[in-house]
Amino acid sequence: MNKLKIVVLLTATSVGAMAQTKKPAPKLKANTVSASALRSSLERGKEMYATYCVTCHQTDGGGVPNLNAPLIKSSNVVGDKKKLINILLKGMQGIDIDGESYSNVMPSASYLTDQQIADVLTYIRNNFENKASAVTAAEVNLIRKSK
């Protein structure tokens, strides 16, 4: 009888421990970026954009109707940073953004470093008529680790 109680107790303890180990969704803290760090990030981000993004999203960030989403005042760009970071890390296909459908595949850019992703997203979030907070490498790293 005592052995049965021990097994039940161990099972209950194990289930409780498993429930506690589930990773909560990462929360991004408000970041403060110095003016010089922001300028450097924007410069690097502009180069990253020219290398990896301009072909689909165009020089002006306008995208291609029904194929590649525009970056101009897009809710995906100026909205939740976690969502935007995940788009770069995981890629996407066949999505509706602000009432429009886009069918081209956006491949994952997870091969880029956290800093490179932060730089290009900071650039995008502060160009093409957008004005939004910078993305930091620490934020990208937090989202990457939570996958």
PDB file of C-alpha atoms in Angstrom:
ATOM      1  CA  MET A   1       0.000   0.000   0.000  1.00  0.00           C
ATOM      2  CA  ASN A   2       2.831   2.429   0.791  1.00  0.00           C
ATOM      3  CA  LYS A   3       4.413   1.730  -2.608  1.00  0.00           C
ATOM      4  CA  LEU A   4       1.207   2.740  -4.355  1.00  0.00           C
ATOM      5  CA  LYS A   5       1.088   6.061  -2.499  1.00  0.00           C
ATOM      6  CA  ILE A   6       4.703   6.795  -3.446  1.00  0.00           C
ATOM      7  CA  VAL A   7       4.022   6.098  -7.150  1.00  0.00           C
ATOM      8  CA  VAL A   8       0.961   8.349  -7.135  1.00  0.00           C
ATOM      9  CA  LEU A   9       2.885  11.097  -5.346  1.00  0.00           C
ATOM     10  CA  LEU A  10       5.810  10.837  -7.787  1.00  0.00           C
ATOM     11  CA  THR A  11       3.450  10.926 -10.770  1.00  0.00           C
ATOM     12  CA  ALA A  12       1.647  13.993  -9.463  1.00  0.00           C
ATOM     13  CA  THR A  13       4.957  15.706  -8.765  1.00  0.00           C
ATOM     14  CA  SER A  14       6.254  14.874 -12.261  1.00  0.00           C
ATOM     15  CA  VAL A  15       3.103  16.240 -13.914  1.00  0.00           C
ATOM     16  CA  GLY A  16       3.388  19.443 -11.864  1.00  0.00           C
ATOM     17  CA  ALA A  17       7.043  19.820 -12.820  1.00  0.00           C
ATOM     18  CA  MET A  18       6.230  19.320 -16.497  1.00  0.00           C
ATOM     19  CA  ALA A  19       3.544  22.001 -16.356  1.00  0.00           C
ATOM     20  CA  GLN A  20       6.054  24.419 -14.880  1.00  0.00           C
ATOM     21  CA  THR A  21       8.686  23.788 -17.577  1.00  0.00           C
ATOM     22  CA  LYS A  22       6.465  24.984 -20.444  1.00  0.00           C
ATOM     23  CA  LYS A  23       8.111  28.055 -21.928  1.00  0.00           C
ATOM     24  CA  PRO A  24       5.969  31.166 -21.695  1.00  0.00           C
ATOM     25  CA  ALA A  25       5.828  33.382 -24.764  1.00  0.00           C
ATOM     26  CA  PRO A  26       8.800  35.732 -24.715  1.00  0.00           C
ATOM     27  CA  LYS A  27       8.049  39.294 -23.702  1.00  0.00           C
ATOM     28  CA  LEU A  28      10.016  42.022 -25.354  1.00  0.00           C
ATOM     29  CA  LYS A  29      11.002  44.846 -23.063  1.00  0.00           C
ATOM     30  CA  ALA A  30      10.946  48.422 -24.229  1.00  0.00           C
ATOM     31  CA  ASN A  31      14.401  49.127 -25.547  1.00  0.00           C
ATOM     32  CA  THR A  32      16.419  52.276 -25.465  1.00  0.00           C
ATOM     33  CA  VAL A  33      18.857  52.713 -28.290  1.00  0.00           C
ATOM     34  CA  SER A  34      21.311  55.599 -28.378  1.00  0.00           C
ATOM     35  CA  ALA A  35      21.236  57.931 -31.356  1.00  0.00           C
ATOM     36  CA  SER A  36      24.632  56.729 -32.598  1.00  0.00           C
ATOM     37  CA  ALA A  37      23.653  53.062 -32.222  1.00  0.00           C
ATOM     38  CA  LEU A  38      20.438  53.761 -34.129  1.00  0.00           C
ATOM     39  CA  ARG A  39      22.340  55.500 -36.951  1.00  0.00           C
ATOM     40  CA  SER A  40      24.760  52.572 -37.227  1.00  0.00           C
ATOM     41  CA  SER A  41      21.915  50.059 -37.232  1.00  0.00           C
ATOM     42  CA  LEU A  42      20.080  52.014 -39.947  1.00  0.00           C
ATOM     43  CA  GLU A  43      23.205  52.151 -42.124  1.00  0.00           C
ATOM     44  CA  ARG A  44      23.813  48.404 -41.772  1.00  0.00           C
ATOM     45  CA  GLY A  45      20.113  47.724 -42.269  1.00  0.00           C
ATOM     46  CA  LYS A  46      20.053  49.700 -45.505  1.00  0.00           C
ATOM     47  CA  GLU A  47      22.847  47.492 -46.853  1.00  0.00           C
ATOM     48  CA  MET A  48      21.030  44.350 -45.710  1.00  0.00           C
ATOM     49  CA  TYR A  49      17.836  45.550 -47.389  1.00  0.00           C
ATOM     50  CA  ALA A  50      19.677  46.188 -50.654  1.00  0.00           C
ATOM     51  CA  THR A  51      21.232  42.722 -50.499  1.00  0.00           C
ATOM     52  CA  TYR A  52      18.290  40.571 -49.368  1.00  0.00           C
ATOM     53  CA  CYS A  53      14.976  42.438 -49.665  1.00  0.00           C
ATOM     54  CA  VAL A  54      14.919  44.922 -52.533  1.00  0.00           C
ATOM     55  CA  THR A  55      14.246  42.345 -55.261  1.00  0.00           C
ATOM     56  CA  CYS A  56      10.831  41.477 -53.853  1.00  0.00           C
ATOM     57  CA  HIS A  57       9.880  44.526 -51.797  1.00  0.00           C
ATOM     58  CA  GLN A  58      11.313  47.059 -54.301  1.00  0.00           C
ATOM     59  CA  THR A  59      13.455  50.122 -53.764  1.00  0.00           C
ATOM     60  CA  ASP A  60      10.537  52.158 -52.454  1.00  0.00           C
ATOM     61  CA  GLY A  61       9.201  49.367 -50.193  1.00  0.00           C
ATOM     62  CA  GLY A  62       6.054  49.146 -52.323  1.00  0.00           C
ATOM     63  CA  GLY A  63       6.248  45.404 -52.952  1.00  0.00           C
ATOM     64  CA  VAL A  64       4.464  43.814 -55.920  1.00  0.00           C
ATOM     65  CA  PRO A  65       0.640  43.663 -55.896  1.00  0.00           C
ATOM     66  CA  ASN A  66      -0.717  40.216 -54.994  1.00  0.00           C
ATOM     67  CA  LEU A  67       2.803  38.776 -54.864  1.00  0.00           C
ATOM     68  CA  ASN A  68       5.124  40.545 -52.412  1.00  0.00           C
ATOM     69  CA  ALA A  69       3.765  42.563 -49.524  1.00  0.00           C
ATOM     70  CA  PRO A  70       4.495  46.275 -49.345  1.00  0.00           C
ATOM     71  CA  LEU A  71       6.430  47.577 -46.364  1.00  0.00           C
ATOM     72  CA  ILE A  72       4.928  51.079 -46.454  1.00  0.00           C
ATOM     73  CA  LYS A  73       2.872  51.646 -43.292  1.00  0.00           C
ATOM     74  CA  SER A  74       2.101  47.931 -43.142  1.00  0.00           C
ATOM     75  CA  SER A  75       0.662  46.664 -39.866  1.00  0.00           C
ATOM     76  CA  ASN A  76       3.181  43.818 -40.032  1.00  0.00           C
ATOM     77  CA  VAL A  77       6.035  46.315 -40.141  1.00  0.00           C
ATOM     78  CA  VAL A  78       4.991  48.961 -37.630  1.00  0.00           C
ATOM     79  CA  GLY A  79       3.019  46.597 -35.381  1.00  0.00           C
ATOM     80  CA  ASP A  80       4.146  43.818 -33.063  1.00  0.00           C
ATOM     81  CA  LYS A  81       7.915  43.327 -33.283  1.00  0.00           C
ATOM     82  CA  LYS A  82       7.635  39.661 -32.266  1.00  0.00           C
ATOM     83  CA  LYS A  83       5.459  38.949 -35.295  1.00  0.00           C
ATOM     84  CA  LEU A  84       7.861  40.776 -37.616  1.00  0.00           C
ATOM     85  CA  ILE A  85      10.912  39.001 -36.181  1.00  0.00           C
ATOM     86  CA  ASN A  86       9.157  35.657 -36.602  1.00  0.00           C
ATOM     87  CA  ILE A  87       8.434  36.438 -40.252  1.00  0.00           C
ATOM     88  CA  LEU A  88      12.144  36.827 -40.897  1.00  0.00           C
ATOM     89  CA  LEU A  89      13.076  33.776 -38.846  1.00  0.00           C
ATOM     90  CA  LYS A  90      10.401  31.444 -40.239  1.00  0.00           C
ATOM     91  CA  GLY A  91       9.434  32.954 -43.586  1.00  0.00           C
ATOM     92  CA  MET A  92       5.838  32.980 -44.796  1.00  0.00           C
ATOM     93  CA  GLN A  93       3.567  32.275 -47.736  1.00  0.00           C
ATOM     94  CA  GLY A  94       0.043  33.098 -48.755  1.00  0.00           C
ATOM     95  CA  ILE A  95      -0.817  35.801 -46.256  1.00  0.00           C
ATOM     96  CA  ASP A  96      -3.381  38.575 -46.004  1.00  0.00           C
ATOM     97  CA  ILE A  97      -2.025  41.883 -44.763  1.00  0.00           C
ATOM     98  CA  ASP A  98      -4.254  44.882 -44.236  1.00  0.00           C
ATOM     99  CA  GLY A  99      -6.983  43.380 -46.428  1.00  0.00           C
ATOM    100  CA  GLU A 100      -4.754  42.394 -49.365  1.00  0.00           C
ATOM    101  CA  SER A 101      -3.513  38.920 -50.296  1.00  0.00           C
ATOM    102  CA  TYR A 102       0.094  38.127 -51.184  1.00  0.00           C
ATOM    103  CA  SER A 103       1.037  34.739 -52.609  1.00  0.00           C
ATOM    104  CA  ASN A 104       4.814  34.669 -53.099  1.00  0.00           C
ATOM    105  CA  VAL A 105       6.943  32.712 -50.690  1.00  0.00           C
ATOM    106  CA  MET A 106       9.117  34.742 -48.377  1.00  0.00           C
ATOM    107  CA  PRO A 107      11.909  32.375 -47.405  1.00  0.00           C
ATOM    108  CA  SER A 108      13.264  32.190 -43.900  1.00  0.00           C
ATOM    109  CA  ALA A 109      16.209  34.460 -43.198  1.00  0.00           C
ATOM    110  CA  SER A 110      17.198  32.529 -40.079  1.00  0.00           C
ATOM    111  CA  TYR A 111      20.714  32.164 -41.501  1.00  0.00           C
ATOM    112  CA  LEU A 112      21.266  35.861 -40.746  1.00  0.00           C
ATOM    113  CA  THR A 113      22.719  36.818 -37.392  1.00  0.00           C
ATOM    114  CA  ASP A 114      20.567  38.366 -34.686  1.00  0.00           C
ATOM    115  CA  GLN A 115      22.269  41.708 -35.331  1.00  0.00           C
ATOM    116  CA  GLN A 116      21.679  41.531 -39.085  1.00  0.00           C
ATOM    117  CA  ILE A 117      17.980  40.807 -38.579  1.00  0.00           C
ATOM    118  CA  ALA A 118      17.711  43.598 -36.017  1.00  0.00           C
ATOM    119  CA  ASP A 119      19.423  46.028 -38.392  1.00  0.00           C
ATOM    120  CA  VAL A 120      17.263  45.290 -41.428  1.00  0.00           C
ATOM    121  CA  LEU A 121      14.070  45.385 -39.380  1.00  0.00           C
ATOM    122  CA  THR A 122      15.091  48.653 -37.745  1.00  0.00           C
ATOM    123  CA  TYR A 123      15.759  50.049 -41.219  1.00  0.00           C
ATOM    124  CA  ILE A 124      12.376  48.878 -42.538  1.00  0.00           C
ATOM    125  CA  ARG A 125      10.529  50.142 -39.450  1.00  0.00           C
ATOM    126  CA  ASN A 126      12.085  53.603 -39.943  1.00  0.00           C
ATOM    127  CA  ASN A 127      11.834  54.035 -43.716  1.00  0.00           C
ATOM    128  CA  PHE A 128       9.110  53.802 -46.351  1.00  0.00           C
ATOM    129  CA  GLU A 129       6.920  56.286 -44.431  1.00  0.00           C
ATOM    130  CA  ASN A 130       7.248  54.122 -41.287  1.00  0.00           C
ATOM    131  CA  LYS A 131       8.209  55.398 -37.862  1.00  0.00           C
ATOM    132  CA  ALA A 132       8.545  52.669 -35.243  1.00  0.00           C
ATOM    133  CA  SER A 133      10.934  51.639 -32.509  1.00  0.00           C
ATOM    134  CA  ALA A 134      14.235  49.946 -33.257  1.00  0.00           C
ATOM    135  CA  VAL A 135      14.659  46.182 -33.085  1.00  0.00           C
ATOM    136  CA  THR A 136      17.625  44.949 -31.059  1.00  0.00           C
ATOM    137  CA  ALA A 137      19.746  41.847 -31.460  1.00  0.00           C
ATOM    138  CA  ALA A 138      18.687  40.836 -27.940  1.00  0.00           C
ATOM    139  CA  GLU A 139      15.030  40.899 -29.011  1.00  0.00           C
ATOM    140  CA  VAL A 140      15.766  38.773 -32.060  1.00  0.00           C
ATOM    141  CA  ASN A 141      17.765  36.346 -29.930  1.00  0.00           C
ATOM    142  CA  LEU A 142      14.903  36.013 -27.445  1.00  0.00           C
ATOM    143  CA  ILE A 143      12.435  35.146 -30.223  1.00  0.00           C
ATOM    144  CA  ARG A 144      14.913  32.813 -31.946  1.00  0.00           C
ATOM    145  CA  LYS A 145      15.494  30.878 -28.701  1.00  0.00           C
ATOM    146  CA  SER A 146      11.774  30.523 -28.050  1.00  0.00           C
ATOM    147  CA  LYS A 147      11.158  28.615 -31.294  1.00  0.00           C
TER     148      LYS A 147
END
